[in-house]
Tab-separated table of N, CA and C in Angstrom:
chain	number	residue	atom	x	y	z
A	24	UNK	N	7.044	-7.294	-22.643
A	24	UNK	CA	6.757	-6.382	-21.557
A	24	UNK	C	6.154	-5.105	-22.128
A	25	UNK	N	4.978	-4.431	-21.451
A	25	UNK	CA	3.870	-3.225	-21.993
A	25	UNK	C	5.316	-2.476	-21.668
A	26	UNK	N	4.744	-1.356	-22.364
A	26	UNK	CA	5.852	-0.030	-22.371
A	26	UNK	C	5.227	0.490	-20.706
A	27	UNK	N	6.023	1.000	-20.059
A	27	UNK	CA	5.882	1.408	-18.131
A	27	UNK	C	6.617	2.512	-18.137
A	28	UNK	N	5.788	3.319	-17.194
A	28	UNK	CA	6.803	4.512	-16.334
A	28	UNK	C	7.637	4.356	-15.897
A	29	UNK	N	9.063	4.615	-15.930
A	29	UNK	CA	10.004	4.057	-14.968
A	29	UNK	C	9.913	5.077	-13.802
A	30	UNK	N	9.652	6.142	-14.383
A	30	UNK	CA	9.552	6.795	-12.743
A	30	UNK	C	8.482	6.710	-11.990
A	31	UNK	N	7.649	6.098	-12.161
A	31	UNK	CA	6.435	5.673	-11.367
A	31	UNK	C	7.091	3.704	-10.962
A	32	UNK	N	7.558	3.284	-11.460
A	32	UNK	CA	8.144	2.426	-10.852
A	32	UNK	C	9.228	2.460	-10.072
A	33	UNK	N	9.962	3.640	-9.806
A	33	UNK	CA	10.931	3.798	-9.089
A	33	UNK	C	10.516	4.351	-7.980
A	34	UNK	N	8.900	5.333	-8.238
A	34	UNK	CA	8.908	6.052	-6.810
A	34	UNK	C	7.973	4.755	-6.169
A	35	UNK	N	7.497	3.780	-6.592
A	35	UNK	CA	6.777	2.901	-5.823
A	35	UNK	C	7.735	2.097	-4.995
A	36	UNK	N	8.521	1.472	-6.062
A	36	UNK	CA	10.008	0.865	-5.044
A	36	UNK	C	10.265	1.584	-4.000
A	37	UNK	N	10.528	2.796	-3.981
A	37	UNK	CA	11.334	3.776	-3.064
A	37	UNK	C	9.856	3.289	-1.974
A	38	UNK	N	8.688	3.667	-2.285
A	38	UNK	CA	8.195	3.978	-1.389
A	38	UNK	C	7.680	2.241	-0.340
A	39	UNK	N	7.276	1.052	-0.971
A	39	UNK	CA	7.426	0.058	-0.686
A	39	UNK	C	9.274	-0.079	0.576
A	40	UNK	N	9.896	0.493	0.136
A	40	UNK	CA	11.172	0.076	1.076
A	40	UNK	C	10.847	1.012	2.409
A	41	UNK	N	10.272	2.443	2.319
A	41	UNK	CA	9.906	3.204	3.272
A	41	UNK	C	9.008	2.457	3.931
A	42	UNK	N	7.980	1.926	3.478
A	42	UNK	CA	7.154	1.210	4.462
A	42	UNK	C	7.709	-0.029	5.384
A	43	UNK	N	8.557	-1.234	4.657
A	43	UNK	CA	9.132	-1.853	5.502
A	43	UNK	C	9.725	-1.478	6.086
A	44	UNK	N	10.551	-0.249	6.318
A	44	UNK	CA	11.803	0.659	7.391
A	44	UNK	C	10.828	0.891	7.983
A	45	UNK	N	9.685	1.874	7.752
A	45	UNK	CA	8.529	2.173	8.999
A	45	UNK	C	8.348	1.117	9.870
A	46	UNK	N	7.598	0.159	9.253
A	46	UNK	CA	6.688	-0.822	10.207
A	46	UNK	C	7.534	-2.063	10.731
A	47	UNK	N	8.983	-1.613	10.215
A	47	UNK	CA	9.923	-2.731	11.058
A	47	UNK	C	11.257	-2.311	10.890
A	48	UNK	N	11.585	-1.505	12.390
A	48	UNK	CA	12.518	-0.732	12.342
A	48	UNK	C	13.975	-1.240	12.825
A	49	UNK	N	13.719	-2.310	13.354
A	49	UNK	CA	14.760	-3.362	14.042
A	49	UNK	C	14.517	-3.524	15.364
A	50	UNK	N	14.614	-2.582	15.973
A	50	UNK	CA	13.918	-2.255	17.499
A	50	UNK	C	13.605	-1.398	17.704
A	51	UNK	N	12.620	-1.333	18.534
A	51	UNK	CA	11.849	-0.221	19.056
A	51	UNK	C	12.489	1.012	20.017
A	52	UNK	N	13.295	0.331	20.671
A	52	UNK	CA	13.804	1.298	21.533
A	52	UNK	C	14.574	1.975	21.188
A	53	UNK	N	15.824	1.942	19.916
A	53	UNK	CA	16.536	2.644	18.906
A	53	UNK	C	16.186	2.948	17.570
A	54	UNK	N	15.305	3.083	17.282
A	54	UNK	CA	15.002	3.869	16.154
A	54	UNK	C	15.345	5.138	15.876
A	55	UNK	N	15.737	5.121	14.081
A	55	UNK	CA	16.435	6.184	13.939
A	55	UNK	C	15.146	7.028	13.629
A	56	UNK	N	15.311	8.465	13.861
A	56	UNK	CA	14.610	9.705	14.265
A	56	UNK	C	13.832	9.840	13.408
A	57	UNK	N	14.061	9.595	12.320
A	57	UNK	CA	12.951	9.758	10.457
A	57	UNK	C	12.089	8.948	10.342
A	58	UNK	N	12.519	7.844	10.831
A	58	UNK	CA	11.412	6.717	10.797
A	58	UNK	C	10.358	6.490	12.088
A	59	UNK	N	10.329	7.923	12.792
A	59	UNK	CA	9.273	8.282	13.795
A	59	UNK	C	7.787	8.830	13.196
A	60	UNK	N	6.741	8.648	13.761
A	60	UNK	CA	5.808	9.757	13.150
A	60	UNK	C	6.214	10.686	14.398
A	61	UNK	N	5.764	12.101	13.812
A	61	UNK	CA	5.771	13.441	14.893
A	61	UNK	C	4.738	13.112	15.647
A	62	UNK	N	5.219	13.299	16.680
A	62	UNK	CA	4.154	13.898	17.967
A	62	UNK	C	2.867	14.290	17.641
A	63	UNK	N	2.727	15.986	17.489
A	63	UNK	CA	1.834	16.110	17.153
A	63	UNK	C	2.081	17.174	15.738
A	64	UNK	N	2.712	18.238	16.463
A	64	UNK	CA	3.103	19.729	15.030
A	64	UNK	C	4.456	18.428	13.890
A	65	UNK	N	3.744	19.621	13.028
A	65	UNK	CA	5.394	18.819	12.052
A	65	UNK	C	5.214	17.556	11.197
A	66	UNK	N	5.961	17.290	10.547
A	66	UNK	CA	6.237	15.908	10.228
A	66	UNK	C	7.044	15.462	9.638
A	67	UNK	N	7.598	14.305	9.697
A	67	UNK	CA	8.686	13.153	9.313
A	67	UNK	C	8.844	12.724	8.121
A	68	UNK	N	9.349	11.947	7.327
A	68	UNK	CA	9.368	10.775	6.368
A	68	UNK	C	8.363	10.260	6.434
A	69	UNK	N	8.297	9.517	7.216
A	69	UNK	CA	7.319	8.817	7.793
A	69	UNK	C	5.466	9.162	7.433
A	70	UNK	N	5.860	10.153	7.564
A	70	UNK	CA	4.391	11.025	7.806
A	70	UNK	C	3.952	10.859	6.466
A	71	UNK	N	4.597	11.214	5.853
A	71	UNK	CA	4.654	11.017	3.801
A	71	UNK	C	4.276	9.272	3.182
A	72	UNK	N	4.832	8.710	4.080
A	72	UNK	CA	4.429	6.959	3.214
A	72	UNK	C	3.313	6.884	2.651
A	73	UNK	N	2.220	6.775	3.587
A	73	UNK	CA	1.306	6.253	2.917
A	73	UNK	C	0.420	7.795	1.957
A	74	UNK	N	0.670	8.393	1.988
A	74	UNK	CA	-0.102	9.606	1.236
A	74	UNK	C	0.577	9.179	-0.455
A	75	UNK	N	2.015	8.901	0.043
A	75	UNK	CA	2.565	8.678	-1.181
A	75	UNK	C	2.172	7.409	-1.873
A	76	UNK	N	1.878	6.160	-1.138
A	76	UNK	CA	1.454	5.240	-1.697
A	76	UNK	C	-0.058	5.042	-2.015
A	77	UNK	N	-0.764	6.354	-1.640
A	77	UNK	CA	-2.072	6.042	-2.156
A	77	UNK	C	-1.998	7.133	-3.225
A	78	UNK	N	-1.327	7.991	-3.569
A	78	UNK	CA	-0.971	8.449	-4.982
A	78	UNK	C	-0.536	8.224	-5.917
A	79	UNK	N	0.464	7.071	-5.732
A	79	UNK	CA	0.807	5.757	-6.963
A	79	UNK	C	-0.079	5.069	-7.298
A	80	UNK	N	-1.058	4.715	-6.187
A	80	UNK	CA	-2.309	3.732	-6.553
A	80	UNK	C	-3.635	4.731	-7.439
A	81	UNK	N	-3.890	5.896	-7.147
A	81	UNK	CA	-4.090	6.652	-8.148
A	81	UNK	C	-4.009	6.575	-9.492
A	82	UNK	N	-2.585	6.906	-9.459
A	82	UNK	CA	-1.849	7.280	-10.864
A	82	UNK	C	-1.616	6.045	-11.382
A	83	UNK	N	-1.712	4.564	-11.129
A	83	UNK	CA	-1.118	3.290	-11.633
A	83	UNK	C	-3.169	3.167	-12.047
A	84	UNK	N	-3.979	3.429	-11.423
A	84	UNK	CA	-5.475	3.041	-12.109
A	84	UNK	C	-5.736	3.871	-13.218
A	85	UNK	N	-4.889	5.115	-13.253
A	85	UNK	CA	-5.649	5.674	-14.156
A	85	UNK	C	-4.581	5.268	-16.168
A	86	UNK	N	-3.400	4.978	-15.569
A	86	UNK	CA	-2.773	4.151	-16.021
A	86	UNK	C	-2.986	3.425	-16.954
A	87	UNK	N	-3.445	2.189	-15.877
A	87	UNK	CA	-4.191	0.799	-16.305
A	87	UNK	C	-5.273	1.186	-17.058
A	88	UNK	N	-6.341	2.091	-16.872
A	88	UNK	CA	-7.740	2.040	-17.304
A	88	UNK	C	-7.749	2.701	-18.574
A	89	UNK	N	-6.019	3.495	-18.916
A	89	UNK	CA	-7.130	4.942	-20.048
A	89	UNK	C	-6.813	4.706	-21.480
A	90	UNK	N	-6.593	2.750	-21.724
A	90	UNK	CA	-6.985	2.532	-22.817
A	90	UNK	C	-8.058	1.762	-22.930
A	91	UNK	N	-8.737	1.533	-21.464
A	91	UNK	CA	-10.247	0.978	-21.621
A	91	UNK	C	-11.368	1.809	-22.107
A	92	UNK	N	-12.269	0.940	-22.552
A	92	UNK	CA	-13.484	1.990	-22.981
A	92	UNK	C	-14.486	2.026	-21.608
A	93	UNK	N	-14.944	2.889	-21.225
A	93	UNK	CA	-14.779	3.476	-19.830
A	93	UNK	C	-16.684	2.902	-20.076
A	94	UNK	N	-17.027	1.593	-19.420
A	94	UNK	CA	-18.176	1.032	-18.990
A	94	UNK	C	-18.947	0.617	-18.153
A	95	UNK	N	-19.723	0.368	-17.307
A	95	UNK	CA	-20.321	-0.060	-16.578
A	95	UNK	C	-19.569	-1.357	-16.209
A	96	UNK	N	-19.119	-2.118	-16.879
A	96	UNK	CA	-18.102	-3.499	-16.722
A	96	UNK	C	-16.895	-2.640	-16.129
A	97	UNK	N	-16.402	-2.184	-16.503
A	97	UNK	CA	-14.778	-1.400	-16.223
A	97	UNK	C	-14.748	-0.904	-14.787
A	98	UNK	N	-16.493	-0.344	-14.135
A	98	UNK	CA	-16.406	-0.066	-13.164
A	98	UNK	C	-17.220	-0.844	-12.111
A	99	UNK	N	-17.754	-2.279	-12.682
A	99	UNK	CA	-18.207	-3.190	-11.670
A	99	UNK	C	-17.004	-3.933	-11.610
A	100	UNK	N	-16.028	-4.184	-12.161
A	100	UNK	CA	-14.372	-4.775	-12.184
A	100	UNK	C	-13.825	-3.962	-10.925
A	101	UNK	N	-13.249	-2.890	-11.087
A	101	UNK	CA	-12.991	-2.327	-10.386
A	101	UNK	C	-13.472	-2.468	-8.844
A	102	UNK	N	-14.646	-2.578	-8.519
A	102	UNK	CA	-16.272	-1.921	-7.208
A	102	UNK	C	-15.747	-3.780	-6.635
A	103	UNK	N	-15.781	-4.986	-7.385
A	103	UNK	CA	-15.472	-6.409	-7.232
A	103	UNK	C	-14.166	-6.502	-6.368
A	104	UNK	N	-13.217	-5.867	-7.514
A	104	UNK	CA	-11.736	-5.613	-6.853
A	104	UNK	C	-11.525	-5.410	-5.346
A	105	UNK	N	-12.456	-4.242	-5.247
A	105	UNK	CA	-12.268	-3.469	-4.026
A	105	UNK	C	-12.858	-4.074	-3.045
A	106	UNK	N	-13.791	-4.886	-2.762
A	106	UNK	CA	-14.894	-5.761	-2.823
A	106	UNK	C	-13.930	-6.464	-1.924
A	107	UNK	N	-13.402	-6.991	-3.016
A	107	UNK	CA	-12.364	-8.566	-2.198
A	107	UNK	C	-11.339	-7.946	-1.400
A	108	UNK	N	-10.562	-7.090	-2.172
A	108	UNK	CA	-9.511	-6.489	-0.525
A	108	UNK	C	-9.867	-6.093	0.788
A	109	UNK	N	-11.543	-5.624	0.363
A	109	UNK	CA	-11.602	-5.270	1.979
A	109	UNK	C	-11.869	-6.220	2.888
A	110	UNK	N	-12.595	-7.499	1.738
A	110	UNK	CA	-13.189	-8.651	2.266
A	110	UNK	C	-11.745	-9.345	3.257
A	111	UNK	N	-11.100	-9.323	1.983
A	111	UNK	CA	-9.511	-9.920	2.742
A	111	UNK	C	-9.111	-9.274	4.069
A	112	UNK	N	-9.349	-8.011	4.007
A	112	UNK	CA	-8.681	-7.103	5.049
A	112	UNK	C	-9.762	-7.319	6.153
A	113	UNK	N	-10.704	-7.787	6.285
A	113	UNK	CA	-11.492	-7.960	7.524
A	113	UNK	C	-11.468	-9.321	8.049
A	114	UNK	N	-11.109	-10.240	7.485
A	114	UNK	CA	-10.699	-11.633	7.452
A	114	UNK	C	-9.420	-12.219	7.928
A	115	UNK	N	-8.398	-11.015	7.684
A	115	UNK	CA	-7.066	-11.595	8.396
A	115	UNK	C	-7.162	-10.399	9.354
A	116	UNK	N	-7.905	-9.247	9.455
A	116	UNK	CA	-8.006	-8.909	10.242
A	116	UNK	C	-8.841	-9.590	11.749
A	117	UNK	N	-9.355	-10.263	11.475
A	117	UNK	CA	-10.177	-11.258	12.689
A	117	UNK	C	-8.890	-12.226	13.035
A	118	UNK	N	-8.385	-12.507	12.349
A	118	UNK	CA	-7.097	-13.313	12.722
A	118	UNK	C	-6.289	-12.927	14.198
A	119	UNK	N	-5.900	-11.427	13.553
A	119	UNK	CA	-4.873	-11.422	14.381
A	119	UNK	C	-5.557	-10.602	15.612
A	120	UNK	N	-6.625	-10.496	16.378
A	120	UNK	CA	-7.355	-10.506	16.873
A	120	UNK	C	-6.709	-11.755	18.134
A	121	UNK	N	-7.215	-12.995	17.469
A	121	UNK	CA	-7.139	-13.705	17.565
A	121	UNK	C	-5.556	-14.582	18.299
A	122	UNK	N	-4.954	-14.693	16.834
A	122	UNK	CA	-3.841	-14.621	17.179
A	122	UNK	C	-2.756	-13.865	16.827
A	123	UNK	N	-2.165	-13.016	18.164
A	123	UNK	CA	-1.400	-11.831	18.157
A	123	UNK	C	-0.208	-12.176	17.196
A	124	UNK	N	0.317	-13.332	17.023
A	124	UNK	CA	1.774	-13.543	16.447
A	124	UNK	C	1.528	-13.510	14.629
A	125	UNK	N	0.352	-13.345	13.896
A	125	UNK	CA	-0.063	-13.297	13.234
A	125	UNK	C	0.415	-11.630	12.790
A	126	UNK	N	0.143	-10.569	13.197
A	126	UNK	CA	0.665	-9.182	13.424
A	126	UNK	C	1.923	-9.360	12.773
A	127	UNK	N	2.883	-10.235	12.442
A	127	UNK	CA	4.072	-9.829	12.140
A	127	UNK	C	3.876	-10.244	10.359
A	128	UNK	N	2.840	-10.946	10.212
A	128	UNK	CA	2.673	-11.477	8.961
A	128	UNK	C	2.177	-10.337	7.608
A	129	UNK	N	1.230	-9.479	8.588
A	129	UNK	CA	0.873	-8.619	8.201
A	129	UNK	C	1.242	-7.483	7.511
A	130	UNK	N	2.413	-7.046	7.335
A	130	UNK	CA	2.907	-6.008	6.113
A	130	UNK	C	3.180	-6.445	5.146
A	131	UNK	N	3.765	-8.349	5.228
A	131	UNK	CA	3.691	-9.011	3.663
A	131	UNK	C	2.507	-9.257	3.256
A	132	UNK	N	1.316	-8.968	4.159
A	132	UNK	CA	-0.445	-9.016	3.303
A	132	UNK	C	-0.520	-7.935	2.770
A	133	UNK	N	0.278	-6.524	3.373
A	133	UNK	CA	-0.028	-4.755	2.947
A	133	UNK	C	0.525	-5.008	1.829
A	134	UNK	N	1.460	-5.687	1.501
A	134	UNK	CA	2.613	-5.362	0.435
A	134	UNK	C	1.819	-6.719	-0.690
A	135	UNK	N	1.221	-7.396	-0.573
A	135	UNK	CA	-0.050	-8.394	-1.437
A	135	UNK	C	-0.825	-7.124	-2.165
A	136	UNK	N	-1.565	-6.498	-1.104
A	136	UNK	CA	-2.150	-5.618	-1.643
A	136	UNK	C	-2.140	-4.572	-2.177
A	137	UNK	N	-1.123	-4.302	-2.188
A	137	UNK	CA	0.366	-3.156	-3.603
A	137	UNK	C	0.338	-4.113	-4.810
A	138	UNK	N	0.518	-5.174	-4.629
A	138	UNK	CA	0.559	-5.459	-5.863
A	138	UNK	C	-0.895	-5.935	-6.451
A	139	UNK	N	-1.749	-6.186	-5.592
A	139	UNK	CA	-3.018	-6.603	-6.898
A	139	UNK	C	-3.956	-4.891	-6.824
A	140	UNK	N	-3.580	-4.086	-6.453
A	140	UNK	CA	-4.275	-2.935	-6.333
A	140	UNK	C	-3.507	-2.225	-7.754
A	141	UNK	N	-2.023	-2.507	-8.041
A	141	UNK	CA	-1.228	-1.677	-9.059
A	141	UNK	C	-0.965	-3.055	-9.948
């Protein structure tokens, strides 16, 4: 096993469990108060997820990359990468379009794409 941040692996955990509490709260009609977004002023827990998880994804590329020798390959790898997630993300996005019951499948595709993004 490469030598790893543990605290960059701990705040991703943390933040991976915030997202499943967000986007599946048990029921809708009792949800506890943190796991709301605000209205409009203010903000929640909630409000923080994804800012936080696109700052791990940040900090996990620059990570990964800064014992590469920084090339034209390193960044058509990368441009490919990105390439295919969105490809993916417009593809099961026509899905559930399609079919609505598909929607529930969908945060274990968000949580696919945590892991081949980090």
């Amino acid at each position: 096993m490469k030598n790893r941040v543990v605290s960059v692996d701990i705040f991703r955990g943390i933040t991976i469990v915030l997202m499943i509490l967000v986007n599946n709260p048990g029921t809708w009609s009792s949800v506890y108060a943190p796991f709301l977004h605000a209205d409009w002023h203010g903000y929640t827990p909630t409000d923080l997820v994804f800012p936080f998880f696109l700052f791990i994804v940040g900090l996990s590329i620059v990570y990964a990359y800064h014992t590469k020798e920084v090339t034209g390959k390193t960044y058509r790898k990368i441009v490919i990468r990105s390439l295919k997630l969105i490809g993916l993300g417009l593809f099961l996005g026509a899905f559930t379009l399609s079919f609505p019951f598909l929607k529930i499948l969908m945060i274990y595709v968000f949580l696919e794409y945590c892991n081949v993004l980090v």
